[in-house]
């Protein structure tokens, strides 16, 4: 009986330890920064948010991003009202960085080029993303800065833009990567 209890306890300990280790491979933040850049007539318009949810598995370099478009803010009140009343939520991007794992130790800058799945307006498209993973020296909290960039045609997601607005937008993402 005692031997069985020890076996059950040991199995439970190993199982819980493996869950803990797996949980430590993934890092999540809700404070990623995103800028959505478009144009109206001859003017550049930027909507930004620091409420980008980012989930990164450091061991596999898989990344997931989620944004509620109502958190985007511009310098134009009328555009802010449109964003607040948007029915595009959530916008989700899933992919795998073109590196085998996320290095949290000192490393040279790494260029990123990969495809990802973007879900917006109930439509899923494969997009091409580029960016860079730069090491941050001298920080005990952050190991790297991840930047990602990609362009979208809004019509590909059945989003009709008013006259004078460009159909193409550029997305820029900035995310500090925590040290392990």
CSV table of N, CA and C in Angstrom, one decimal, residues 8-180:
chain,number,residue,atom,x,y,z
A,8,UNK,N,2.2,6.6,-6.8
A,8,UNK,CA,1.2,7.7,-7.2
A,8,UNK,C,1.8,9.1,-6.9
A,9,UNK,N,2.4,9.3,-5.7
A,9,UNK,CA,2.9,10.6,-5.4
A,9,UNK,C,4.1,11.0,-6.4
A,10,UNK,N,4.9,10.0,-6.7
A,10,UNK,CA,6.0,10.3,-7.6
A,10,UNK,C,5.5,10.6,-9.0
A,11,UNK,N,4.5,9.8,-9.5
A,11,UNK,CA,3.9,10.1,-10.8
A,11,UNK,C,3.3,11.4,-10.8
A,12,UNK,N,2.6,11.8,-9.8
A,12,UNK,CA,1.9,13.1,-9.7
A,12,UNK,C,2.9,14.2,-9.7
A,13,UNK,N,4.0,14.0,-8.9
A,13,UNK,CA,5.1,15.0,-8.9
A,13,UNK,C,5.7,15.2,-10.3
A,14,UNK,N,6.0,14.1,-11.0
A,14,UNK,CA,6.6,14.2,-12.3
A,14,UNK,C,5.7,14.9,-13.3
A,15,UNK,N,4.4,14.5,-13.2
A,15,UNK,CA,3.4,15.1,-14.1
A,15,UNK,C,3.3,16.6,-13.8
A,16,UNK,N,3.1,17.0,-12.6
A,16,UNK,CA,3.0,18.4,-12.3
A,16,UNK,C,4.3,19.2,-12.7
A,17,UNK,N,5.4,18.6,-12.5
A,17,UNK,CA,6.7,19.2,-12.9
A,17,UNK,C,6.7,19.4,-14.4
A,18,UNK,N,6.3,18.5,-15.1
A,18,UNK,CA,6.3,18.6,-16.6
A,18,UNK,C,5.4,19.7,-17.0
A,19,UNK,N,4.2,19.9,-16.4
A,19,UNK,CA,3.3,21.0,-16.7
A,19,UNK,C,4.0,22.3,-16.4
A,20,UNK,N,4.7,22.4,-15.2
A,20,UNK,CA,5.4,23.6,-14.9
A,20,UNK,C,6.4,24.0,-15.9
A,21,UNK,N,7.2,23.0,-16.3
A,21,UNK,CA,8.2,23.2,-17.3
A,21,UNK,C,7.6,23.7,-18.6
A,22,UNK,N,6.5,23.1,-19.1
A,22,UNK,CA,5.9,23.5,-20.3
A,22,UNK,C,5.4,24.9,-20.2
A,23,UNK,N,4.8,25.2,-19.0
A,23,UNK,CA,4.3,26.6,-18.8
A,23,UNK,C,5.4,27.6,-18.9
A,24,UNK,N,6.6,27.2,-18.4
A,24,UNK,CA,7.7,28.2,-18.4
A,24,UNK,C,8.2,28.5,-19.8
A,25,UNK,N,7.9,27.7,-20.8
A,25,UNK,CA,8.3,27.9,-22.2
A,25,UNK,C,7.5,29.0,-22.9
A,26,UNK,N,6.4,29.3,-22.4
A,26,UNK,CA,5.5,30.2,-23.0
A,26,UNK,C,5.4,31.5,-22.2
A,27,UNK,N,5.5,32.6,-22.9
A,27,UNK,CA,5.5,33.9,-22.3
A,27,UNK,C,4.4,34.8,-22.9
A,28,UNK,N,3.6,35.4,-22.1
A,28,UNK,CA,2.5,36.2,-22.6
A,28,UNK,C,2.5,37.6,-22.0
A,29,UNK,N,2.1,38.5,-22.8
A,29,UNK,CA,2.0,39.9,-22.4
A,29,UNK,C,0.8,40.5,-23.1
A,30,UNK,N,0.2,41.5,-22.4
A,30,UNK,CA,-0.9,42.2,-23.0
A,30,UNK,C,-0.5,43.6,-23.3
A,31,UNK,N,0.7,43.9,-23.3
A,31,UNK,CA,1.2,45.2,-23.5
A,31,UNK,C,2.1,45.4,-24.7
A,32,UNK,N,1.9,44.6,-25.7
A,32,UNK,CA,2.6,44.8,-27.0
A,32,UNK,C,2.1,46.0,-27.6
A,33,UNK,N,2.9,46.6,-28.5
A,33,UNK,CA,2.6,47.9,-29.1
A,33,UNK,C,2.4,47.6,-30.6
A,34,UNK,N,1.3,48.1,-31.2
A,34,UNK,CA,1.0,47.9,-32.6
A,34,UNK,C,0.6,49.3,-33.2
A,35,UNK,N,1.1,49.5,-34.4
A,35,UNK,CA,0.8,50.7,-35.2
A,35,UNK,C,0.2,50.2,-36.5
A,36,UNK,N,-1.0,50.8,-36.8
A,36,UNK,CA,-1.6,50.5,-38.1
A,36,UNK,C,-1.6,51.8,-38.9
A,37,UNK,N,-0.8,51.8,-40.0
A,37,UNK,CA,-0.6,53.0,-40.8
A,37,UNK,C,-1.3,52.9,-42.1
A,38,UNK,N,-2.1,53.9,-42.4
A,38,UNK,CA,-2.8,54.0,-43.7
A,38,UNK,C,-2.7,55.4,-44.2
A,39,UNK,N,-3.4,55.7,-45.2
A,39,UNK,CA,-3.4,57.1,-45.8
A,39,UNK,C,-4.8,57.5,-46.2
A,40,UNK,N,-5.0,58.8,-46.0
A,40,UNK,CA,-6.2,59.5,-46.4
A,40,UNK,C,-5.8,60.7,-47.2
A,41,UNK,N,-6.2,60.7,-48.5
A,41,UNK,CA,-5.8,61.7,-49.4
A,41,UNK,C,-4.3,61.7,-49.5
A,42,UNK,N,-3.7,62.8,-49.1
A,42,UNK,CA,-2.2,62.9,-49.1
A,42,UNK,C,-1.6,62.8,-47.6
A,43,UNK,N,-2.4,62.5,-46.7
A,43,UNK,CA,-2.0,62.4,-45.3
A,43,UNK,C,-1.8,61.0,-44.8
A,44,UNK,N,-0.8,60.8,-44.0
A,44,UNK,CA,-0.6,59.5,-43.3
A,44,UNK,C,-1.4,59.5,-42.0
A,45,UNK,N,-2.1,58.4,-41.8
A,45,UNK,CA,-2.9,58.3,-40.6
A,45,UNK,C,-2.4,57.0,-39.8
A,46,UNK,N,-2.1,57.2,-38.5
A,46,UNK,CA,-1.6,56.1,-37.7
A,46,UNK,C,-2.6,55.8,-36.6
A,47,UNK,N,-3.0,54.6,-36.4
A,47,UNK,CA,-3.8,54.2,-35.3
A,47,UNK,C,-2.9,53.2,-34.5
A,48,UNK,N,-2.8,53.4,-33.2
A,48,UNK,CA,-1.9,52.6,-32.4
A,48,UNK,C,-2.6,52.1,-31.1
A,49,UNK,N,-2.0,51.1,-30.5
A,49,UNK,CA,-2.6,50.5,-29.3
A,49,UNK,C,-1.4,49.9,-28.6
A,50,UNK,N,-1.5,49.9,-27.2
A,50,UNK,CA,-0.5,49.2,-26.4
A,50,UNK,C,-1.2,48.0,-25.7
A,51,UNK,N,-2.3,47.6,-26.3
A,51,UNK,CA,-3.1,46.4,-25.8
A,51,UNK,C,-3.0,45.2,-26.6
A,52,UNK,N,-1.9,45.0,-27.3
A,52,UNK,CA,-1.7,43.9,-28.2
A,52,UNK,C,-1.3,42.7,-27.2
A,53,UNK,N,-2.1,41.6,-27.3
A,53,UNK,CA,-1.8,40.4,-26.5
A,53,UNK,C,-0.8,39.6,-27.4
A,54,UNK,N,0.3,39.2,-26.8
A,54,UNK,CA,1.3,38.4,-27.5
A,54,UNK,C,1.6,37.2,-26.6
A,55,UNK,N,1.6,36.0,-27.3
A,55,UNK,CA,2.0,34.8,-26.7
A,55,UNK,C,3.1,34.2,-27.5
A,56,UNK,N,4.2,33.9,-26.9
A,56,UNK,CA,5.4,33.4,-27.6
A,56,UNK,C,5.9,32.2,-26.9
A,57,UNK,N,6.1,31.1,-27.6
A,57,UNK,CA,6.7,29.9,-27.1
A,57,UNK,C,8.2,30.0,-27.4
A,58,UNK,N,9.0,30.3,-26.4
A,58,UNK,CA,10.5,30.5,-26.6
A,58,UNK,C,11.1,29.2,-27.2
A,59,UNK,N,10.6,28.0,-26.8
A,59,UNK,CA,11.2,26.8,-27.2
A,59,UNK,C,11.0,26.4,-28.7
A,60,UNK,N,9.8,26.8,-29.2
A,60,UNK,CA,9.4,26.4,-30.6
A,60,UNK,C,9.4,27.6,-31.5
A,61,UNK,N,9.5,28.9,-31.0
A,61,UNK,CA,9.4,30.1,-31.7
A,61,UNK,C,8.0,30.3,-32.4
A,62,UNK,N,7.0,29.7,-31.8
A,62,UNK,CA,5.6,29.9,-32.3
A,62,UNK,C,5.1,31.2,-31.6
A,63,UNK,N,4.4,32.0,-32.4
A,63,UNK,CA,3.9,33.2,-31.9
A,63,UNK,C,2.4,33.4,-32.2
A,64,UNK,N,1.7,34.0,-31.2
A,64,UNK,CA,0.3,34.3,-31.4
A,64,UNK,C,0.0,35.7,-31.0
A,65,UNK,N,-0.7,36.5,-31.8
A,65,UNK,CA,-1.0,37.8,-31.5
A,65,UNK,C,-2.5,38.0,-31.5
A,66,UNK,N,-3.0,38.8,-30.6
A,66,UNK,CA,-4.5,39.1,-30.6
A,66,UNK,C,-4.7,40.6,-30.3
A,67,UNK,N,-5.6,41.2,-31.1
A,67,UNK,CA,-5.9,42.6,-30.9
A,67,UNK,C,-7.4,42.9,-31.0
A,68,UNK,N,-7.9,43.6,-30.0
A,68,UNK,CA,-9.2,44.1,-30.1
A,68,UNK,C,-9.1,45.5,-30.8
A,69,UNK,N,-9.7,45.6,-32.0
A,69,UNK,CA,-9.5,46.9,-32.8
A,69,UNK,C,-10.1,48.1,-32.0
A,70,UNK,N,-11.0,47.9,-31.1
A,70,UNK,CA,-11.5,49.0,-30.4
A,70,UNK,C,-10.5,49.7,-29.5
A,71,UNK,N,-9.3,49.0,-29.2
A,71,UNK,CA,-8.3,49.7,-28.4
A,71,UNK,C,-7.4,50.6,-29.3
A,72,UNK,N,-7.5,50.5,-30.6
A,72,UNK,CA,-6.7,51.4,-31.4
A,72,UNK,C,-7.2,52.9,-31.3
A,73,UNK,N,-6.2,53.8,-31.3
A,73,UNK,CA,-6.5,55.2,-31.1
A,73,UNK,C,-5.7,56.0,-32.1
A,74,UNK,N,-6.4,57.1,-32.7
A,74,UNK,CA,-5.7,58.0,-33.6
A,74,UNK,C,-5.8,59.4,-33.0
A,75,UNK,N,-5.3,60.4,-33.8
A,75,UNK,CA,-5.5,61.8,-33.4
A,75,UNK,C,-6.7,62.4,-34.0
A,76,UNK,N,-7.6,61.5,-34.6
A,76,UNK,CA,-8.8,62.0,-35.3
A,76,UNK,C,-10.0,61.5,-34.5
A,77,UNK,N,-10.8,62.3,-33.9
A,77,UNK,CA,-11.9,61.9,-33.1
A,77,UNK,C,-12.9,61.1,-33.9
A,78,UNK,N,-13.2,61.5,-35.1
A,78,UNK,CA,-14.2,60.8,-35.9
A,78,UNK,C,-13.8,59.4,-36.3
A,79,UNK,N,-12.5,59.2,-36.5
A,79,UNK,CA,-11.9,57.9,-36.8
A,79,UNK,C,-11.9,57.0,-35.5
A,80,UNK,N,-11.7,57.6,-34.4
A,80,UNK,CA,-11.7,56.9,-33.1
A,80,UNK,C,-13.1,56.3,-32.8
A,81,UNK,N,-14.1,57.1,-33.2
A,81,UNK,CA,-15.5,56.6,-33.0
A,81,UNK,C,-15.8,55.4,-33.9
A,82,UNK,N,-15.3,55.4,-35.1
A,82,UNK,CA,-15.4,54.3,-36.0
A,82,UNK,C,-14.7,53.1,-35.5
A,83,UNK,N,-13.5,53.3,-34.9
A,83,UNK,CA,-12.7,52.1,-34.4
A,83,UNK,C,-13.4,51.6,-33.1
A,84,UNK,N,-13.9,52.4,-32.3
A,84,UNK,CA,-14.6,52.0,-31.1
A,84,UNK,C,-15.8,51.1,-31.4
A,85,UNK,N,-16.5,51.5,-32.5
A,85,UNK,CA,-17.7,50.8,-32.9
A,85,UNK,C,-17.4,49.7,-33.9
A,86,UNK,N,-16.2,49.3,-34.1
A,86,UNK,CA,-15.8,48.3,-35.1
A,86,UNK,C,-16.3,46.9,-34.7
A,87,UNK,N,-16.7,46.2,-35.7
A,87,UNK,CA,-17.2,44.8,-35.5
A,87,UNK,C,-16.1,43.8,-35.9
A,88,UNK,N,-14.8,44.3,-36.0
A,88,UNK,CA,-13.7,43.4,-36.4
A,88,UNK,C,-13.0,42.6,-35.3
A,89,UNK,N,-13.6,42.5,-34.2
A,89,UNK,CA,-12.9,41.9,-33.1
A,89,UNK,C,-13.0,40.4,-33.0
A,90,UNK,N,-12.1,39.7,-32.5
A,90,UNK,CA,-10.7,40.1,-32.4
A,90,UNK,C,-9.9,39.8,-33.7
A,91,UNK,N,-8.8,40.5,-33.9
A,91,UNK,CA,-7.9,40.2,-35.0
A,91,UNK,C,-6.8,39.3,-34.4
A,92,UNK,N,-6.6,38.1,-35.1
A,92,UNK,CA,-5.6,37.2,-34.5
A,92,UNK,C,-4.6,36.8,-35.6
A,93,UNK,N,-3.3,36.7,-35.2
A,93,UNK,CA,-2.3,36.3,-36.1
A,93,UNK,C,-1.6,35.1,-35.4
A,94,UNK,N,-1.3,34.1,-36.1
A,94,UNK,CA,-0.6,32.9,-35.6
A,94,UNK,C,0.5,32.5,-36.6
A,95,UNK,N,1.7,32.2,-36.1
A,95,UNK,CA,2.7,31.8,-37.0
A,95,UNK,C,3.9,31.2,-36.2
A,96,UNK,N,5.0,30.9,-37.0
A,96,UNK,CA,6.2,30.4,-36.4
A,96,UNK,C,7.3,31.2,-37.0
A,97,UNK,N,8.1,31.9,-36.1
A,97,UNK,CA,9.3,32.6,-36.5
A,97,UNK,C,10.2,31.7,-37.3
A,98,UNK,N,11.0,32.2,-38.2
A,98,UNK,CA,11.9,31.4,-39.0
A,98,UNK,C,13.2,31.2,-38.2
A,99,UNK,N,13.1,31.0,-36.9
A,99,UNK,CA,14.3,30.6,-36.1
A,99,UNK,C,13.8,29.4,-35.3
A,100,UNK,N,14.8,28.5,-34.9
A,100,UNK,CA,14.4,27.3,-34.2
A,100,UNK,C,13.9,27.5,-32.8
A,101,UNK,N,14.3,28.6,-32.2
A,101,UNK,CA,13.9,28.9,-30.8
A,101,UNK,C,14.2,30.4,-30.6
A,102,UNK,N,13.6,31.0,-29.5
A,102,UNK,CA,13.9,32.4,-29.2
A,102,UNK,C,15.1,32.4,-28.2
A,103,UNK,N,16.2,32.9,-28.6
A,103,UNK,CA,17.4,33.0,-27.7
A,103,UNK,C,17.3,34.2,-26.8
A,104,UNK,N,17.3,33.9,-25.5
A,104,UNK,CA,17.2,35.0,-24.5
A,104,UNK,C,18.6,35.4,-24.0
A,105,UNK,N,19.7,34.7,-24.5
A,105,UNK,CA,21.0,35.1,-24.2
A,105,UNK,C,21.5,36.1,-25.2
A,106,UNK,N,22.7,36.6,-25.0
A,106,UNK,CA,23.3,37.6,-26.0
A,106,UNK,C,23.4,36.9,-27.4
A,107,UNK,N,22.9,37.6,-28.4
A,107,UNK,CA,23.0,37.0,-29.8
A,107,UNK,C,23.0,38.2,-30.8
A,108,UNK,N,23.5,37.9,-32.0
A,108,UNK,CA,23.5,38.9,-33.0
A,108,UNK,C,22.0,39.1,-33.4
A,109,UNK,N,21.8,40.3,-34.0
A,109,UNK,CA,20.4,40.6,-34.5
A,109,UNK,C,20.0,39.5,-35.5
A,110,UNK,N,18.8,39.1,-35.4
A,110,UNK,CA,18.2,38.0,-36.3
A,110,UNK,C,17.1,38.6,-37.2
A,111,UNK,N,17.3,38.4,-38.5
A,111,UNK,CA,16.3,38.9,-39.4
A,111,UNK,C,15.2,37.8,-39.4
A,112,UNK,N,13.9,38.2,-39.5
A,112,UNK,CA,12.8,37.3,-39.5
A,112,UNK,C,12.0,37.5,-40.8
A,113,UNK,N,11.7,36.4,-41.4
A,113,UNK,CA,10.8,36.3,-42.6
A,113,UNK,C,10.0,35.0,-42.5
A,114,UNK,N,8.7,35.1,-42.3
A,114,UNK,CA,7.9,33.9,-42.2
A,114,UNK,C,6.5,34.2,-42.6
A,115,UNK,N,5.8,33.1,-42.8
A,115,UNK,CA,4.3,33.3,-43.1
A,115,UNK,C,3.5,33.1,-41.8
A,116,UNK,N,2.4,33.7,-41.8
A,116,UNK,CA,1.5,33.6,-40.7
A,116,UNK,C,0.0,33.5,-41.1
A,117,UNK,N,-0.8,33.0,-40.3
A,117,UNK,CA,-2.2,33.0,-40.6
A,117,UNK,C,-2.9,34.2,-39.8
A,118,UNK,N,-3.6,35.0,-40.6
A,118,UNK,CA,-4.2,36.2,-40.0
A,118,UNK,C,-5.7,36.0,-40.2
A,119,UNK,N,-6.4,36.2,-39.1
A,119,UNK,CA,-7.9,36.1,-39.0
A,119,UNK,C,-8.4,37.5,-38.7
A,120,UNK,N,-9.2,38.0,-39.6
A,120,UNK,CA,-9.8,39.3,-39.4
A,120,UNK,C,-11.2,39.3,-40.2
A,121,UNK,N,-12.2,39.9,-39.6
A,121,UNK,CA,-13.5,40.0,-40.2
A,121,UNK,C,-14.0,38.7,-40.6
A,122,UNK,N,-13.7,37.6,-39.8
A,122,UNK,CA,-14.2,36.3,-40.1
A,122,UNK,C,-13.6,35.7,-41.3
A,123,UNK,N,-12.5,36.2,-41.8
A,123,UNK,CA,-11.7,35.7,-43.0
A,123,UNK,C,-10.3,35.4,-42.5
A,124,UNK,N,-9.8,34.3,-43.0
A,124,UNK,CA,-8.5,33.8,-42.7
A,124,UNK,C,-7.6,33.9,-43.9
A,125,UNK,N,-6.5,34.5,-43.8
A,125,UNK,CA,-5.5,34.6,-45.0
A,125,UNK,C,-4.1,34.3,-44.5
A,126,UNK,N,-3.3,33.8,-45.4
A,126,UNK,CA,-1.9,33.6,-45.1
A,126,UNK,C,-1.2,34.9,-45.5
A,127,UNK,N,-0.4,35.4,-44.6
A,127,UNK,CA,0.4,36.7,-45.0
A,127,UNK,C,1.8,36.4,-44.8
A,128,UNK,N,2.6,37.3,-45.4
A,128,UNK,CA,4.1,37.3,-45.2
A,128,UNK,C,4.5,38.4,-44.2
A,129,UNK,N,5.3,38.0,-43.3
A,129,UNK,CA,5.7,38.9,-42.2
A,129,UNK,C,7.2,39.0,-42.2
A,130,UNK,N,7.8,40.2,-42.0
A,130,UNK,CA,9.2,40.3,-41.8
A,130,UNK,C,9.5,41.1,-40.5
A,131,UNK,N,10.7,41.0,-40.0
A,131,UNK,CA,11.0,41.7,-38.8
A,131,UNK,C,12.4,41.5,-38.4
A,132,UNK,N,12.6,41.7,-37.1
A,132,UNK,CA,13.9,41.5,-36.5
A,132,UNK,C,13.8,41.2,-35.0
A,133,UNK,N,14.8,40.4,-34.5
A,133,UNK,CA,14.9,40.2,-33.1
A,133,UNK,C,16.3,40.7,-32.7
A,134,UNK,N,16.2,41.8,-31.9
A,134,UNK,CA,17.5,42.5,-31.5
A,134,UNK,C,17.7,42.2,-30.0
A,135,UNK,N,19.0,41.9,-29.7
A,135,UNK,CA,19.4,41.7,-28.3
A,135,UNK,C,19.4,43.0,-27.6
A,136,UNK,N,18.9,43.0,-26.4
A,136,UNK,CA,19.0,44.2,-25.5
A,136,UNK,C,20.1,44.0,-24.5
A,137,UNK,N,21.2,44.7,-24.6
A,137,UNK,CA,22.3,44.5,-23.6
A,137,UNK,C,22.1,45.3,-22.4
A,138,UNK,N,22.5,44.7,-21.2
A,138,UNK,CA,22.5,45.4,-20.0
A,138,UNK,C,21.1,45.4,-19.2
A,139,UNK,N,20.1,44.7,-19.7
A,139,UNK,CA,18.8,44.6,-19.0
A,139,UNK,C,18.7,43.3,-18.4
A,140,UNK,N,18.2,43.3,-17.1
A,140,UNK,CA,18.0,42.0,-16.4
A,140,UNK,C,16.6,41.5,-16.7
A,141,UNK,N,15.7,42.4,-17.1
A,141,UNK,CA,14.3,42.0,-17.4
A,141,UNK,C,14.0,41.6,-18.8
A,142,UNK,N,14.5,42.4,-19.7
A,142,UNK,CA,14.3,42.2,-21.2
A,142,UNK,C,15.5,41.6,-21.8
A,143,UNK,N,15.4,40.6,-22.7
A,143,UNK,CA,16.5,40.1,-23.4
A,143,UNK,C,16.6,40.6,-24.8
A,144,UNK,N,15.4,40.9,-25.4
A,144,UNK,CA,15.4,41.3,-26.9
A,144,UNK,C,14.2,42.1,-27.2
A,145,UNK,N,14.3,42.8,-28.3
A,145,UNK,CA,13.2,43.5,-28.8
A,145,UNK,C,12.7,42.9,-30.1
A,146,UNK,N,11.5,42.5,-30.2
A,146,UNK,CA,10.9,41.9,-31.4
A,146,UNK,C,10.2,42.9,-32.2
A,147,UNK,N,10.5,43.1,-33.5
A,147,UNK,CA,9.7,44.0,-34.3
A,147,UNK,C,9.2,43.2,-35.5
A,148,UNK,N,8.0,43.4,-35.8
A,148,UNK,CA,7.3,42.7,-37.0
A,148,UNK,C,6.6,43.7,-37.9
A,149,UNK,N,6.7,43.5,-39.2
A,149,UNK,CA,6.0,44.4,-40.1
A,149,UNK,C,5.4,43.5,-41.2
A,150,UNK,N,4.2,44.0,-41.6
A,150,UNK,CA,3.5,43.4,-42.8
A,150,UNK,C,2.5,44.4,-43.4
A,151,UNK,N,2.1,44.2,-44.6
A,151,UNK,CA,1.1,45.0,-45.3
A,151,UNK,C,-0.1,44.1,-45.6
A,152,UNK,N,-1.2,44.8,-45.6
A,152,UNK,CA,-2.5,44.2,-45.9
A,152,UNK,C,-3.3,45.0,-46.9
A,153,UNK,N,-4.1,44.3,-47.7
A,153,UNK,CA,-5.1,45.0,-48.5
A,153,UNK,C,-6.4,44.7,-47.8
A,154,UNK,N,-7.1,45.8,-47.4
A,154,UNK,CA,-8.3,45.6,-46.6
A,154,UNK,C,-9.4,44.9,-47.4
A,155,UNK,N,-9.4,45.1,-48.7
A,155,UNK,CA,-10.4,44.4,-49.5
A,155,UNK,C,-10.3,42.9,-49.4
A,156,UNK,N,-9.1,42.4,-49.1
A,156,UNK,CA,-8.9,40.9,-49.0
A,156,UNK,C,-9.7,40.4,-47.8
A,157,UNK,N,-10.1,41.3,-46.9
A,157,UNK,CA,-10.8,40.9,-45.7
A,157,UNK,C,-12.2,41.5,-45.7
A,158,UNK,N,-12.7,41.8,-47.0
A,158,UNK,CA,-14.0,42.3,-47.2
A,158,UNK,C,-14.3,43.6,-46.4
A,159,UNK,N,-13.3,44.4,-46.2
A,159,UNK,CA,-13.5,45.7,-45.6
A,159,UNK,C,-13.5,46.8,-46.6
A,160,UNK,N,-14.6,47.5,-46.7
A,160,UNK,CA,-14.7,48.5,-47.7
A,160,UNK,C,-14.3,49.8,-47.1
A,161,UNK,N,-13.4,50.5,-47.7
A,161,UNK,CA,-12.9,51.8,-47.2
A,161,UNK,C,-13.6,53.0,-47.9
A,162,UNK,N,-13.9,54.0,-47.2
A,162,UNK,CA,-14.6,55.2,-47.8
A,162,UNK,C,-13.6,55.8,-48.8
A,163,UNK,N,-14.2,56.6,-49.7
A,163,UNK,CA,-13.5,57.3,-50.8
A,163,UNK,C,-12.4,58.2,-50.1
A,164,UNK,N,-11.3,58.2,-50.7
A,164,UNK,CA,-10.1,59.0,-50.3
A,164,UNK,C,-9.2,58.2,-49.4
A,165,UNK,N,-9.6,57.1,-48.9
A,165,UNK,CA,-8.8,56.2,-48.0
A,165,UNK,C,-8.1,55.2,-48.9
A,166,UNK,N,-6.8,54.9,-48.5
A,166,UNK,CA,-6.1,53.8,-49.2
A,166,UNK,C,-6.6,52.5,-48.7
A,167,UNK,N,-6.6,51.5,-49.6
A,167,UNK,CA,-7.0,50.1,-49.2
A,167,UNK,C,-5.8,49.4,-48.5
A,168,UNK,N,-4.6,49.9,-48.8
A,168,UNK,CA,-3.4,49.2,-48.2
A,168,UNK,C,-3.1,49.8,-46.8
A,169,UNK,N,-2.8,49.0,-45.9
A,169,UNK,CA,-2.3,49.4,-44.6
A,169,UNK,C,-1.0,48.7,-44.2
A,170,UNK,N,-0.2,49.3,-43.4
A,170,UNK,CA,1.0,48.7,-42.9
A,170,UNK,C,0.9,48.5,-41.4
A,171,UNK,N,1.3,47.3,-41.0
A,171,UNK,CA,1.2,47.0,-39.6
A,171,UNK,C,2.6,46.9,-39.0
A,172,UNK,N,2.9,47.6,-37.9
A,172,UNK,CA,4.2,47.5,-37.2
A,172,UNK,C,3.9,47.1,-35.8
A,173,UNK,N,4.7,46.1,-35.4
A,173,UNK,CA,4.5,45.5,-34.0
A,173,UNK,C,5.8,45.6,-33.3
A,174,UNK,N,5.8,46.0,-32.0
A,174,UNK,CA,7.0,46.1,-31.2
A,174,UNK,C,6.7,45.3,-29.9
A,175,UNK,N,7.6,44.4,-29.5
A,175,UNK,CA,7.3,43.6,-28.3
A,175,UNK,C,8.7,43.4,-27.6
A,176,UNK,N,8.8,43.8,-26.4
A,176,UNK,CA,9.9,43.5,-25.6
A,176,UNK,C,9.8,42.0,-25.1
A,177,UNK,N,10.9,41.3,-25.3
A,177,UNK,CA,11.0,39.9,-24.9
A,177,UNK,C,11.6,39.7,-23.6
A,178,UNK,N,11.0,39.0,-22.7
A,178,UNK,CA,11.5,38.8,-21.3
A,178,UNK,C,12.6,37.8,-21.3
A,179,UNK,N,13.5,38.1,-20.4
A,179,UNK,CA,14.6,37.1,-20.1
A,179,UNK,C,14.0,35.9,-19.4
A,180,UNK,N,14.6,34.7,-19.7
A,180,UNK,CA,14.1,33.5,-19.0
A,180,UNK,C,14.4,33.5,-17.6
